XYZ file of C-alpha atoms in Angstrom:
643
model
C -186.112 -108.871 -16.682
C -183.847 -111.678 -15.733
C -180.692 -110.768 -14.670
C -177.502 -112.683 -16.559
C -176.168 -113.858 -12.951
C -179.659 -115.544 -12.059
C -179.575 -117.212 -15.734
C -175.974 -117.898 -14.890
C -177.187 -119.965 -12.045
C -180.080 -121.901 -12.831
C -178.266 -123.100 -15.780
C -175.282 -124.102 -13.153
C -177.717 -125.855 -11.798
C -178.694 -127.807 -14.414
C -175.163 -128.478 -15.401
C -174.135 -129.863 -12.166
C -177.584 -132.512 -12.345
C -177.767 -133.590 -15.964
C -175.138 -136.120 -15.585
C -177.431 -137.918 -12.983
C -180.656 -136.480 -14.395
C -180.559 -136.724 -18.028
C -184.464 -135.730 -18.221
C -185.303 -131.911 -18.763
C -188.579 -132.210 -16.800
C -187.036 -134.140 -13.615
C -184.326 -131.564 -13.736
C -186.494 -128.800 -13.490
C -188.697 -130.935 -10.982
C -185.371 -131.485 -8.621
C -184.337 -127.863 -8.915
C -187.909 -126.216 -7.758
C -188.400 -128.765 -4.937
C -184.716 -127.544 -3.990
C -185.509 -123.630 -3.608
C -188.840 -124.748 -2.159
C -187.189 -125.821 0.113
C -184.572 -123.166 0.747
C -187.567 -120.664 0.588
C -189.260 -121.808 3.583
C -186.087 -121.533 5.351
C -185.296 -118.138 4.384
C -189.336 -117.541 5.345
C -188.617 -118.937 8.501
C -185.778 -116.390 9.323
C -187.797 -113.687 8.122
C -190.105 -114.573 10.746
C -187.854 -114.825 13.331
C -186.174 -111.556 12.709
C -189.198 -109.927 13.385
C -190.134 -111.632 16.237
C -192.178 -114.060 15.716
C -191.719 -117.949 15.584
C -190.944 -120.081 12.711
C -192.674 -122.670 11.499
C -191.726 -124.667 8.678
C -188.768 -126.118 10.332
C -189.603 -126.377 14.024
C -190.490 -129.074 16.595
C -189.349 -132.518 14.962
C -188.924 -131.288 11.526
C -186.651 -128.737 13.024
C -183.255 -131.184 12.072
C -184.016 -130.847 8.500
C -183.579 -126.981 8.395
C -181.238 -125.682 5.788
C -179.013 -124.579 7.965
C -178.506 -127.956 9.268
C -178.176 -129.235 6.217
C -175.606 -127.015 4.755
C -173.615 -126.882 8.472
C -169.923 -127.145 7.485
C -168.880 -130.075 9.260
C -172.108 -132.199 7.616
C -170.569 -134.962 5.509
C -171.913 -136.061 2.323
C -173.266 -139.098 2.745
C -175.486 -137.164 5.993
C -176.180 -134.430 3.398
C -177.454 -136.878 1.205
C -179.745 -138.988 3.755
C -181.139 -135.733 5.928
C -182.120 -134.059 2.707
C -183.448 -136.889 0.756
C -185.635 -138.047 3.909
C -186.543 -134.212 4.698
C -188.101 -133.825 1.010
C -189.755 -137.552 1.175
C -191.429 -136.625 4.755
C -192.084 -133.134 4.073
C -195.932 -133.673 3.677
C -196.475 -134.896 6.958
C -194.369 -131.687 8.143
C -197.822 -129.918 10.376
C -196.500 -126.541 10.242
C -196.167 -125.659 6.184
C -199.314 -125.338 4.367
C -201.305 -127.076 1.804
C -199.687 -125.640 -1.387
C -196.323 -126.862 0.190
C -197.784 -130.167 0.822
C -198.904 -130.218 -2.559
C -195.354 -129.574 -4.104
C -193.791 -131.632 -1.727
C -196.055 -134.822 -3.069
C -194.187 -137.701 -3.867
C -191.105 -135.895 -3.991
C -187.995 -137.862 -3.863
C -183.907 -137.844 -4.819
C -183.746 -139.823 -8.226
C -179.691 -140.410 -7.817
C -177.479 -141.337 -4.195
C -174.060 -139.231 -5.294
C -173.143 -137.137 -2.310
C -170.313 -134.870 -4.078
C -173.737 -134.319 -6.720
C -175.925 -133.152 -4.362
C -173.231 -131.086 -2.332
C -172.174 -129.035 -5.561
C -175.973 -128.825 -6.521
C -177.099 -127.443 -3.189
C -174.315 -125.085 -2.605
C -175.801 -123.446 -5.864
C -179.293 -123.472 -4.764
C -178.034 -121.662 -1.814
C -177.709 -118.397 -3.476
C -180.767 -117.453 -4.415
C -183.005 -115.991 -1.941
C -186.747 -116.206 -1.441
C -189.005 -112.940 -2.417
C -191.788 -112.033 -4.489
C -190.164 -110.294 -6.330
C -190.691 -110.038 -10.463
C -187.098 -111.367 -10.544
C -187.886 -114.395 -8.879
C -191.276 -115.377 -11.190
C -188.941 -114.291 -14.387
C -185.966 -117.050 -13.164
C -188.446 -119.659 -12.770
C -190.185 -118.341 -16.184
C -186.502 -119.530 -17.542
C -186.201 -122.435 -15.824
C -189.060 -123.607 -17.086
C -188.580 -122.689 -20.754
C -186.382 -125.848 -20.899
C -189.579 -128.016 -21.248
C -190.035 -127.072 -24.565
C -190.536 -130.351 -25.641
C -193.448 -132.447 -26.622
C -195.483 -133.997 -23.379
C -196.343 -137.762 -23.498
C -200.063 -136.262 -23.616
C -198.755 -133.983 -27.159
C -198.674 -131.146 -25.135
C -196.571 -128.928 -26.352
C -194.657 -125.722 -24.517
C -196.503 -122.089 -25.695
C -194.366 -119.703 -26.935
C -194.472 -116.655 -24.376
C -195.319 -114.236 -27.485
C -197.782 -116.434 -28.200
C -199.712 -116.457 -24.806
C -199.286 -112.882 -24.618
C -200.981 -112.236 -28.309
C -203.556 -114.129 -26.965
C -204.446 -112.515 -23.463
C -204.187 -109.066 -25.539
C -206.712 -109.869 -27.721
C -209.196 -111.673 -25.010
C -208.351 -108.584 -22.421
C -209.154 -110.200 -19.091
C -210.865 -108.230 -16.307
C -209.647 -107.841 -12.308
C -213.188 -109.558 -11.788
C -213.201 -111.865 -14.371
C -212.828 -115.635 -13.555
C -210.287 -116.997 -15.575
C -209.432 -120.642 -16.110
C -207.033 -122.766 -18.135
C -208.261 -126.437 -18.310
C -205.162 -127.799 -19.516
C -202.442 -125.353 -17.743
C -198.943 -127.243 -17.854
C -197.027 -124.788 -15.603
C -199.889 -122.056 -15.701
C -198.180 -119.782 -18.440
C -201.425 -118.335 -19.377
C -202.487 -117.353 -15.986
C -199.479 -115.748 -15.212
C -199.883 -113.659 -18.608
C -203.571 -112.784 -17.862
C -202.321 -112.138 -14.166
C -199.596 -109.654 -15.995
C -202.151 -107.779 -18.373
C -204.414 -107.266 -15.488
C -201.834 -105.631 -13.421
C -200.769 -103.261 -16.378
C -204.283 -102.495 -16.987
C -204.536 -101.727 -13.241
C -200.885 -99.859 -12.540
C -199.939 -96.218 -12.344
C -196.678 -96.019 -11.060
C -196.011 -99.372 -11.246
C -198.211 -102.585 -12.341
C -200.717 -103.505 -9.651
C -200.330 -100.325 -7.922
C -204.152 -99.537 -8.275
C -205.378 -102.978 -7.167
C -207.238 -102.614 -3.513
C -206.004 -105.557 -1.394
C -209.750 -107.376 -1.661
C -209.212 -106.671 -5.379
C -206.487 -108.523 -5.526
C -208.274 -111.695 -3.135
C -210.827 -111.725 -5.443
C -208.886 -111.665 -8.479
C -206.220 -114.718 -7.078
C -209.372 -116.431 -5.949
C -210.784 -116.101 -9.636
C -207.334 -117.669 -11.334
C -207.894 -120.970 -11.535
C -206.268 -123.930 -13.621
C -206.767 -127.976 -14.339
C -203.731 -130.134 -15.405
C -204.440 -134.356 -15.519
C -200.413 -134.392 -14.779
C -199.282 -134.053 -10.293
C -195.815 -132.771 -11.862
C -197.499 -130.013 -13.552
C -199.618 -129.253 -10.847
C -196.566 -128.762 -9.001
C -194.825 -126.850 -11.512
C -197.900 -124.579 -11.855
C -198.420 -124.073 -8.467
C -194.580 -123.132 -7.907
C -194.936 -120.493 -10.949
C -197.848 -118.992 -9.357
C -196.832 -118.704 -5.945
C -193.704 -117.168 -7.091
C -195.452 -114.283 -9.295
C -197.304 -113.329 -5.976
C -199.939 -115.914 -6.061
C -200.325 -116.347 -1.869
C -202.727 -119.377 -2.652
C -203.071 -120.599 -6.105
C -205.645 -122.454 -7.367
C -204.419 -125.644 -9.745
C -206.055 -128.742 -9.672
C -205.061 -132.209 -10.592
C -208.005 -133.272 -12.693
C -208.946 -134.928 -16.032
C -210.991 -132.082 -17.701
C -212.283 -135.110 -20.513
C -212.532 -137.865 -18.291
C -214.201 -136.326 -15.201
C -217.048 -134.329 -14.379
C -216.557 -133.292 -11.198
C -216.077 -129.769 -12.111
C -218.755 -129.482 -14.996
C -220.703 -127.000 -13.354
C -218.218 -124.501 -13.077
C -218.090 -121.820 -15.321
C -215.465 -118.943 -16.325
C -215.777 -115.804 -17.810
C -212.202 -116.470 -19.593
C -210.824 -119.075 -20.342
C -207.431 -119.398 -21.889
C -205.616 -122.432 -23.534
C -203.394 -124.926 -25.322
C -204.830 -128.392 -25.120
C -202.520 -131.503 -26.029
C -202.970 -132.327 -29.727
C -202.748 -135.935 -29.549
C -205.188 -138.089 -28.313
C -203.829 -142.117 -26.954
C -204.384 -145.277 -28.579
C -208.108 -146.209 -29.078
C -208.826 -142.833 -28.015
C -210.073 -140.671 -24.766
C -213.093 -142.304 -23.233
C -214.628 -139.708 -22.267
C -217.895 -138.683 -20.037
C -221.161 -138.200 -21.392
C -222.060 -134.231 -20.783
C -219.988 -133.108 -23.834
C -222.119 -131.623 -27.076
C -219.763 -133.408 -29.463
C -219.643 -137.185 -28.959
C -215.798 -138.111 -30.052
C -212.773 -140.002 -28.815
C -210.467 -137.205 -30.177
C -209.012 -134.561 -27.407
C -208.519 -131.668 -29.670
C -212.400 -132.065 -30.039
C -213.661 -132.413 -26.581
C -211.221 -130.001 -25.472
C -212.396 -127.163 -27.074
C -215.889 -128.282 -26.861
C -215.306 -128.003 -23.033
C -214.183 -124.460 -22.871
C -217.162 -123.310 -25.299
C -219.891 -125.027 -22.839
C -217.824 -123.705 -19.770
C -218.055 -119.785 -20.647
C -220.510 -117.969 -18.532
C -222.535 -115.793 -20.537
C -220.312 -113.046 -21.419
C -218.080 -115.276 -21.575
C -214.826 -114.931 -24.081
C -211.943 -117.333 -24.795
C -208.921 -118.313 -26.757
C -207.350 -121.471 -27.893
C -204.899 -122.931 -30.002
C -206.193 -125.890 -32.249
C -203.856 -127.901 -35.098
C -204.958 -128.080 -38.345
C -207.602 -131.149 -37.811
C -210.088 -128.990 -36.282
C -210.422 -126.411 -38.854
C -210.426 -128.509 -41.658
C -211.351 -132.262 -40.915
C -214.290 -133.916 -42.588
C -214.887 -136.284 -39.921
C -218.860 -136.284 -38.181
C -217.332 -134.557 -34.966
C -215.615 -132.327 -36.540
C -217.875 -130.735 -38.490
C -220.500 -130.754 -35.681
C -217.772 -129.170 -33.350
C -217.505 -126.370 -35.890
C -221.121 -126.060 -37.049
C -221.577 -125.843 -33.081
C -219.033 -123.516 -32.828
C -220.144 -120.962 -35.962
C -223.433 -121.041 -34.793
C -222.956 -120.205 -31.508
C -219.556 -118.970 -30.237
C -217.188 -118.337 -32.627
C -215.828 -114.560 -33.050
C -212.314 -115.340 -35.122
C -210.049 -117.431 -36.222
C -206.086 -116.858 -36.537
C -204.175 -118.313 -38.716
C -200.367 -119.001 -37.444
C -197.788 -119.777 -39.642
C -195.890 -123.354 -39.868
C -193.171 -123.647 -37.337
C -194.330 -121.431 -34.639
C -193.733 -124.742 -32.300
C -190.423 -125.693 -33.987
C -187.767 -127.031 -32.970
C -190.319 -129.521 -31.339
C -192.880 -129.789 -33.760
C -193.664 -128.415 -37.330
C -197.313 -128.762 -36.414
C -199.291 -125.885 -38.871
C -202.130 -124.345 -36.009
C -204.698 -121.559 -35.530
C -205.977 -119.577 -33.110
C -209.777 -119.903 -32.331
C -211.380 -116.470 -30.566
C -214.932 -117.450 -28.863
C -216.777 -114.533 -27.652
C -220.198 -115.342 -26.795
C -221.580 -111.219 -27.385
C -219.979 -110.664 -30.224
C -221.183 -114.332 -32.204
C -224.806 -113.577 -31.099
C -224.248 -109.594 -32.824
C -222.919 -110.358 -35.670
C -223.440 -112.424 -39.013
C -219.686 -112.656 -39.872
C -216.397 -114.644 -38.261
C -213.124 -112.501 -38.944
C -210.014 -114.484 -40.316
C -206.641 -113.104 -39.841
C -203.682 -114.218 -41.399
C -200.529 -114.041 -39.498
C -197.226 -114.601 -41.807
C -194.562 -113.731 -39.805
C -194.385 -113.730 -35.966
C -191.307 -112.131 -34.915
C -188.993 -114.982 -35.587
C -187.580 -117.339 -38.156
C -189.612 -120.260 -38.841
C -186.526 -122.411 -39.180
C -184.936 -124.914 -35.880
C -183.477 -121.957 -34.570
C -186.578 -119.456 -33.920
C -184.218 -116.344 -34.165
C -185.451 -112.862 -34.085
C -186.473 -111.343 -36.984
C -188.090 -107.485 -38.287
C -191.496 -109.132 -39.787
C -193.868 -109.437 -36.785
C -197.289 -109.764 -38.174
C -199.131 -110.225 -34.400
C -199.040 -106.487 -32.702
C -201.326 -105.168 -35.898
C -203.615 -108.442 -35.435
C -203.951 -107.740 -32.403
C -204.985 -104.256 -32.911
C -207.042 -105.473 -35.663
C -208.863 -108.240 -34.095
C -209.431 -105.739 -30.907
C -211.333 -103.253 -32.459
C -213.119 -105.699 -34.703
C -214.730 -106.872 -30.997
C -215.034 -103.546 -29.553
C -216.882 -102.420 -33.080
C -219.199 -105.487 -32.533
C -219.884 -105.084 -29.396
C -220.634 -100.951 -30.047
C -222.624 -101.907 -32.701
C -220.597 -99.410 -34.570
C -219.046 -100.247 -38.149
C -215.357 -101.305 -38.155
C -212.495 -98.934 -39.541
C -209.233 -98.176 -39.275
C -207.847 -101.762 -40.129
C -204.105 -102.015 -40.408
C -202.585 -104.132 -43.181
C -204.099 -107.081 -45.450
C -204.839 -110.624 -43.739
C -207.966 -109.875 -42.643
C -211.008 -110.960 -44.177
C -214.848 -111.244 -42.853
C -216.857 -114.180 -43.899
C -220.798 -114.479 -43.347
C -221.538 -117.879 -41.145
C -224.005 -118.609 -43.976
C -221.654 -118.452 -46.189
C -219.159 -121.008 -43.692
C -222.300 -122.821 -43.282
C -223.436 -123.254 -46.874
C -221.434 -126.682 -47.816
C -222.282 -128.414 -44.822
C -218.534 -128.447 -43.549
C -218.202 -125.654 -41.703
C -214.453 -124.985 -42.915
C -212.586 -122.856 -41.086
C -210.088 -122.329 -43.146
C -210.174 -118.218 -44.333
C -208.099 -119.251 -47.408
C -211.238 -121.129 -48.950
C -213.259 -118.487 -48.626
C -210.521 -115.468 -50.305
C -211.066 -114.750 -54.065
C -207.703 -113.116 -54.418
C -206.440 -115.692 -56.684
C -208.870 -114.805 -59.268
C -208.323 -111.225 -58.900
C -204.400 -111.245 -59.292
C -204.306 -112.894 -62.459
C -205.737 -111.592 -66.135
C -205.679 -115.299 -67.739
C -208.327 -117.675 -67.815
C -209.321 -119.652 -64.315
C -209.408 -123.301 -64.957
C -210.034 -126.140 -63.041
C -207.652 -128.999 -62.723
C -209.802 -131.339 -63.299
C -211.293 -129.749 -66.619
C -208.061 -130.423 -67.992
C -206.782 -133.972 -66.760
C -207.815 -136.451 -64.985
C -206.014 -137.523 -61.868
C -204.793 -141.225 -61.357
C -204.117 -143.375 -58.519
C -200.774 -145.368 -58.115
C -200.523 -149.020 -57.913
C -200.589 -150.873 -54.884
C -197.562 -153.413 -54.391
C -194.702 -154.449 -52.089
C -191.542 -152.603 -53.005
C -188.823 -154.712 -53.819
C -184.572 -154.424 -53.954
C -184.563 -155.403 -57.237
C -186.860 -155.887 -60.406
C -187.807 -154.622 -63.866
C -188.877 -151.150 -62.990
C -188.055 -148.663 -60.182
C -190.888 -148.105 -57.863
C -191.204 -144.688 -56.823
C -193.069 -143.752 -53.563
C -194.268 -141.075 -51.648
C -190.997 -141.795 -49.526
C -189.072 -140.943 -52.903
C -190.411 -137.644 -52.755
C -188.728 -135.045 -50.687
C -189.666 -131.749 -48.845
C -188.545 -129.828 -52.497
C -190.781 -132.081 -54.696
C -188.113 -133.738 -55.921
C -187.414 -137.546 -56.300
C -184.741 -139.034 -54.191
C -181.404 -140.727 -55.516
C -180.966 -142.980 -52.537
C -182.883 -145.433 -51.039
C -184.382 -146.372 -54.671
C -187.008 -149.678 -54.812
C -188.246 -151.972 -57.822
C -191.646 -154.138 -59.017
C -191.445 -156.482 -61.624
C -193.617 -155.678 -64.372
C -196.881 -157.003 -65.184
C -200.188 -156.988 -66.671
C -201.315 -155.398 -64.000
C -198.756 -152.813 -63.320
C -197.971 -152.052 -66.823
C -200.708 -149.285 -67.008
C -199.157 -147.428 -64.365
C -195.754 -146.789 -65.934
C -194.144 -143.344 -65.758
C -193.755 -141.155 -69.007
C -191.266 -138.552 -69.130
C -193.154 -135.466 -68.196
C -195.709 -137.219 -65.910
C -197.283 -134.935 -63.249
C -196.910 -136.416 -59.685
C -198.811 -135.234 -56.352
C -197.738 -136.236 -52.576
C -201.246 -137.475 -51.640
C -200.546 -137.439 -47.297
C -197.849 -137.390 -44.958
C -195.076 -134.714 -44.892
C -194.826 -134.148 -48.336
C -198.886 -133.803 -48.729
C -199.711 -131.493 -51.477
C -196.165 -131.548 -53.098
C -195.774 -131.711 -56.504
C -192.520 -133.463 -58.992
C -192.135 -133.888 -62.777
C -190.816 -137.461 -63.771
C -187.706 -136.382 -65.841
C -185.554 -139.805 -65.539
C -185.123 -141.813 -68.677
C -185.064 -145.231 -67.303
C -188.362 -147.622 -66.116
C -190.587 -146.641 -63.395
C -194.055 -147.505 -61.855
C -195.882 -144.957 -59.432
C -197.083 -146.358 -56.196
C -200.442 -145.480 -54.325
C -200.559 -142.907 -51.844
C -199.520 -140.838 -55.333
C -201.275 -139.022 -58.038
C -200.396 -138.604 -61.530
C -201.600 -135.969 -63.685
C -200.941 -136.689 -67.593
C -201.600 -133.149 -69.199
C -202.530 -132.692 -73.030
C -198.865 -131.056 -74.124
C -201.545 -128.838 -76.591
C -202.567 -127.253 -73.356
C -200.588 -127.398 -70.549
C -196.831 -127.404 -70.013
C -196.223 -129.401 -66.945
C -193.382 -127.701 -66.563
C -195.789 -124.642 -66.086
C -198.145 -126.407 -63.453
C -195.383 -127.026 -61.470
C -194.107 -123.561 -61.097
C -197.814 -122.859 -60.181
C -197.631 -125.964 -57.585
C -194.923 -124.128 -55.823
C -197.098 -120.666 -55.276
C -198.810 -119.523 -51.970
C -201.882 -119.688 -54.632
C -201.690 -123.549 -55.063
C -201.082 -124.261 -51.335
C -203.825 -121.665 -50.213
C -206.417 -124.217 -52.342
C -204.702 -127.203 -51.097
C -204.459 -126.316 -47.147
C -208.456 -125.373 -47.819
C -208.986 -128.068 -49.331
C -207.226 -130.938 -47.557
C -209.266 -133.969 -46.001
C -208.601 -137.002 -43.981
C -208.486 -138.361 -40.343
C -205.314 -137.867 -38.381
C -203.257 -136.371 -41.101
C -203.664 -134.339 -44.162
C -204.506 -136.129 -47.561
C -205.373 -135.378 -51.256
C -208.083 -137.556 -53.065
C -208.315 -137.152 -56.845
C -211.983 -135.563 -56.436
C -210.284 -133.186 -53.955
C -207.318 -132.183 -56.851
C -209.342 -131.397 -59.359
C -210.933 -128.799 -57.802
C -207.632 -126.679 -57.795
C -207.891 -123.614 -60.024
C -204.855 -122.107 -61.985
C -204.283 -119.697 -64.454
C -203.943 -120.455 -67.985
C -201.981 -118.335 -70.400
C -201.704 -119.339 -74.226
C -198.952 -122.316 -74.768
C -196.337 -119.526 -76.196
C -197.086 -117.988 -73.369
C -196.156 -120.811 -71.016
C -192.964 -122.055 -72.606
C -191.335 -118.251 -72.525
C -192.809 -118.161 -68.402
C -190.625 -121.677 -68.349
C -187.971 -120.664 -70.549
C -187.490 -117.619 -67.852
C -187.788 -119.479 -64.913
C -185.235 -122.263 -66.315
C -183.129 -119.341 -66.914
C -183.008 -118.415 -63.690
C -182.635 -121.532 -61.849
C -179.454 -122.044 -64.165
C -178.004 -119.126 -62.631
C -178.985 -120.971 -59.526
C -177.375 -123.904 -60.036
C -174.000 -122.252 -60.872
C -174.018 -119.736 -58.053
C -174.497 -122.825 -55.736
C -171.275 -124.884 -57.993
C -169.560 -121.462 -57.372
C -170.153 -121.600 -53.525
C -169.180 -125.405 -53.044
C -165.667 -124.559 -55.604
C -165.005 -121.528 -53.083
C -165.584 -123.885 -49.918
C -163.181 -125.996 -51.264
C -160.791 -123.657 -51.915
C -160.668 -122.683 -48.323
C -161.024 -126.172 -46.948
C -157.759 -126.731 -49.359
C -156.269 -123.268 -47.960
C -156.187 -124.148 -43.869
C -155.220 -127.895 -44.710
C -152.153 -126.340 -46.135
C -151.476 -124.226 -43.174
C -152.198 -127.776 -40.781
C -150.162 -129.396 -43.204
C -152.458 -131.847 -44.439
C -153.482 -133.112 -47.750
């Protein structure tokens, strides 16, 4: 657990550097070279007190110690020139070893302030090298403030999230374990963690034998295509106890070098995004594409050993794209390797990204035992989905975990499974997944629930209207009719005031002229899938990249499909049913396929009438909250004597 003075600290140290080093990652970068550094001193006291000979600072690199460094009559400007030549020189140094020389690798001072560097290193100077759990947890912290999206769309794994993962893939002391994409190793260290628990008594580890523990730090092994990573990673590691960590800097798409090794685990969260014109990658992989999400986890299912089992996160693209490699990724997959798929809920990346992704299980035993891939539903994870990410009650992941667990062990017992805890879970046959040709792995598409909750008639969408496309034009700032966009659209489904653009009418645009009660659909983008009713009086075209729906008012209220458009039940078919390339999109073939219940018309208008009703209230709670916030806006500018 990290102690509050150790927080207290880093975060000193931080202050005292960001007004030189504005970047998060070259602070943290600047601030583990610095206890490096410090470490190796305090190692080389440690050997001296017990009589033997240090030998990180001796013979010429002697001058650099720290206690040179931070002698009291050193001025700044010598301060500034022994350290920033001691960290520059530091790989030629012949007595520190090759990890150090690896960290040490193109290290240098990014800023010459003397007064900087004096208040920076007087803070670094507290803390003390050990291995103990202490130290690993500060650096944990440290590096928490790289939460933010990579240049590679890499993006920083929540710890809970890592954790969930290793749970559920339970890695072995003799497993080999690797992380092809490892950032600063977070995923080793947890597997490291479980595997001491597993292996503890009185405290975790405590059962390990010492070649145990060689073999197991031998078998942790991790890949990052970024040298400040690398560092990073092996800084974590050595710091959680890892004597000689294995990270290399390598391109796991680009390289095969290390195709022929295998792992028995393998653990990850590849970057989502892939550069302009694409990764060019070598010819080994199964799945010819340009895309990393795709040849990323096609390398960790070709890279399992035979009993091999794995876990990695994947956005969105991968479980539902209709592009060639795509769907031979997951036919590939079902066929072979797949065990289950996790479904996380929007946000879990937020503030940094809003990026919806899953969870893909591979277990090589289990795929080849049984017929059927488990989907699990996760709702809540233990914190708000909002900017924030505060703790909440709802934490949907320690009974998935449980659940997905015993699904494995069942499998792999050749026993039935029982004793599942909560809904979420549902098993699908892979002939079933196969049956279309797309290999969806979306576990919505597959639940019947909808038709089950409902005593109405099912109807399709497009049994009832027929979807149109917008017109395609150049928006204008003024003309004869208001053009409204998917732009005009927000998050709510509602259309924007601001901002508003115009067409002049024509022959050709004529036709696609709004009615009052018009259905429109968000066809891609942020607002994919959302749905508004045009309610304005005054002229307006609909532009492409929207769809209108123009119900028969004998049938269907529109105000009634768009109470259904705002249900879990409409965005279950739409996230299922979703196509395109880099982002999500509607088509009108897609759209009609949506199924929603349909009540008689008296029916509908009293559902409306009642949900009008209550959004009145709505309304006039939220007037009532803006006249109170008034009120006591008016209230303390009377007691600052203003207004």
């Amino acid at each position: 657990m990290l102690d509050t003075e150790t927080k207290r600290r880093i975060d000193s140290c931080r202050d005292i550097l960001v007004g030189k080093v504005p970047d998060p990652k070259s602070q943290v970068e600047q601030i583990t070279i610095a206890l490096i550094y410090k470490f190796m001193d305090d190692m080389d006291i440690q050997a001296a007190e017990l009589g033997g000979e240090r030998t990180f600072f001796a013979g010429e690199f002697e001058k650099y110690s720290w206690a040179n460094l931070m002698a009291p009559g050193t001025g700044g400007h010598d301060m500034l020139a022994l350290y920033s030549e001691a960290i520059q020189t530091m790989t030629a140094n012949p007595g520190i070893p090759e990890l150090f020389r690896d960290i040490f690798k193109n290290a240098y001072l990014p800023y010459r302030d003397p007064e900087t560097l004096r208040a920076f290193l007087k803070e670094i100077n507290h803390f003390t090298y050990d291995h103990s759990e202490n130290l690993g947890d500060a650096f944990e912290y440290l590096l928490s403030v790289l939460g933010s999206q990579g240049d590679a769309g890499q993006f920083r794994t929540p710890r809970h999230i890592i954790d969930f993962m290793v749970e559920v893939i339970d890695p072995k002391k003799n497993e080999t374990i690797l992380d092809p994409a490892c950032g600063t190793a977070g995923f080793l260290i947890s597997a490291w963690k479980h595997i001491q628990k597993a292996n503890g008594k009185e405290k975790p580890g405590d059962q390990l034998t010492p070649d145990e523990r060689k073999v197991l730090i031998k078998n942790v092994c991790g890949y990052d295509i970024s040298p400040d990573m690398v560092r990073l990673s092996l800084v974590n590691l050595y710091l959680h106890g890892f004597t000689d960590p294995h990270i290399y800097e390598y391109d796991t798409l680009t390289s095969d070098e290390r195709w022929n090794e295998y792992a028995d685990v393998i653990l990850a969260n590849p970057p989502f995004m892939s550069p302009k014109g694409g990764i060019k990658p070598h010819k080994r992989f199964s799945v010819q594409s340009k895309r990393s999400e795709v040849l990323f986890v096609d390398y960790m299912a070709e890279h399992l050993s035979p009993t091999g089992r794995a876990a990695i996160i994947v956005p969105e693209g991968v479980i539902f794209q209709s592009g060639t490699a795509y769907k031979q990724l997951r036919k590939m997959l079902v066929e072979n390797y797949l065990a289950a798929v996790v479904s996380l809920p929007a946000g879990v990346f937020n503030p940094y990204s809003g990026v919806k992704t899953s969870i893909l299980f591979f277990d090589k035993q289990v795929a080849k035992k049984c017929d059927e891939i488990l989907f699990v539903k996760v709702e809540n994870d233990g914190f708000g989905l909002g900017a924030q990410r505060r703790p909440i009650a709802l934490n949907d992941l320690p009974e998935a975990a449980r659940n997905l667990r015993g699904w494995f062990d069942a499998v792999r017992s050749g026993v039935v499974f029982a004793g599942a805890d909560g809904g979420g879970l549902l098993a699908v046959k892979r002939e079933r997944i196969a049956k279309d040709g797309e290999f969806s792995l979306g576990g919505e598409r597959y639940r019947d629930s909808v038709a089950r909750l409902t005593e109405y008639e099912m109807v399709a969408l497009g049994d009832i209207c027929k979807p149109e496309y917008g017109f395609t034009e150049k928006a204008q700032d003024s003309g004869d009719a208001r053009f409204v966009r998917i732009t005009d659209i927000d998050l709510n489904g509602k259309l924007r005031k601001k901002g508003s653009k115009y067409i002049n009418l024509s022959s050709d645009s004529e036709k696609y002229l709004l009615k009052k009660g018009d259905v429109l659909v968000a066809r891609t983008g942020a607002t994919f899938g959302k749905t508004m009713i045009f309610k304005e009086e005054y002229i307006a075209v609909f532009a492409s990249f929207l769809i209108r729906l123009k119900f028969p008012l004998d049938r269907v209220l529109p105000e009634f499909y768009w109470a259904f458009a705002q249900t879990p039940h409409y965005w279950a078919q739409a996230n299922a049913l979703v196509t395109g390339g880099g982002q999500p999109q509607f088509n009108g073939n897609v759209l009609k396929k949506v199924k929603f219940p349909l009540p008689p018309l008296d029916v509908q208008k009293e559902i409306v009438a009642e949900i009008e009703g209550h959004q009145r209230k709505i309304d006039k709670l939220k007037a009532e909250i803006v006249e109170q916030e008034e009120k006591i806006k008016t209230t303390i500018d009377r007691v600052w004597g203003e207004g």
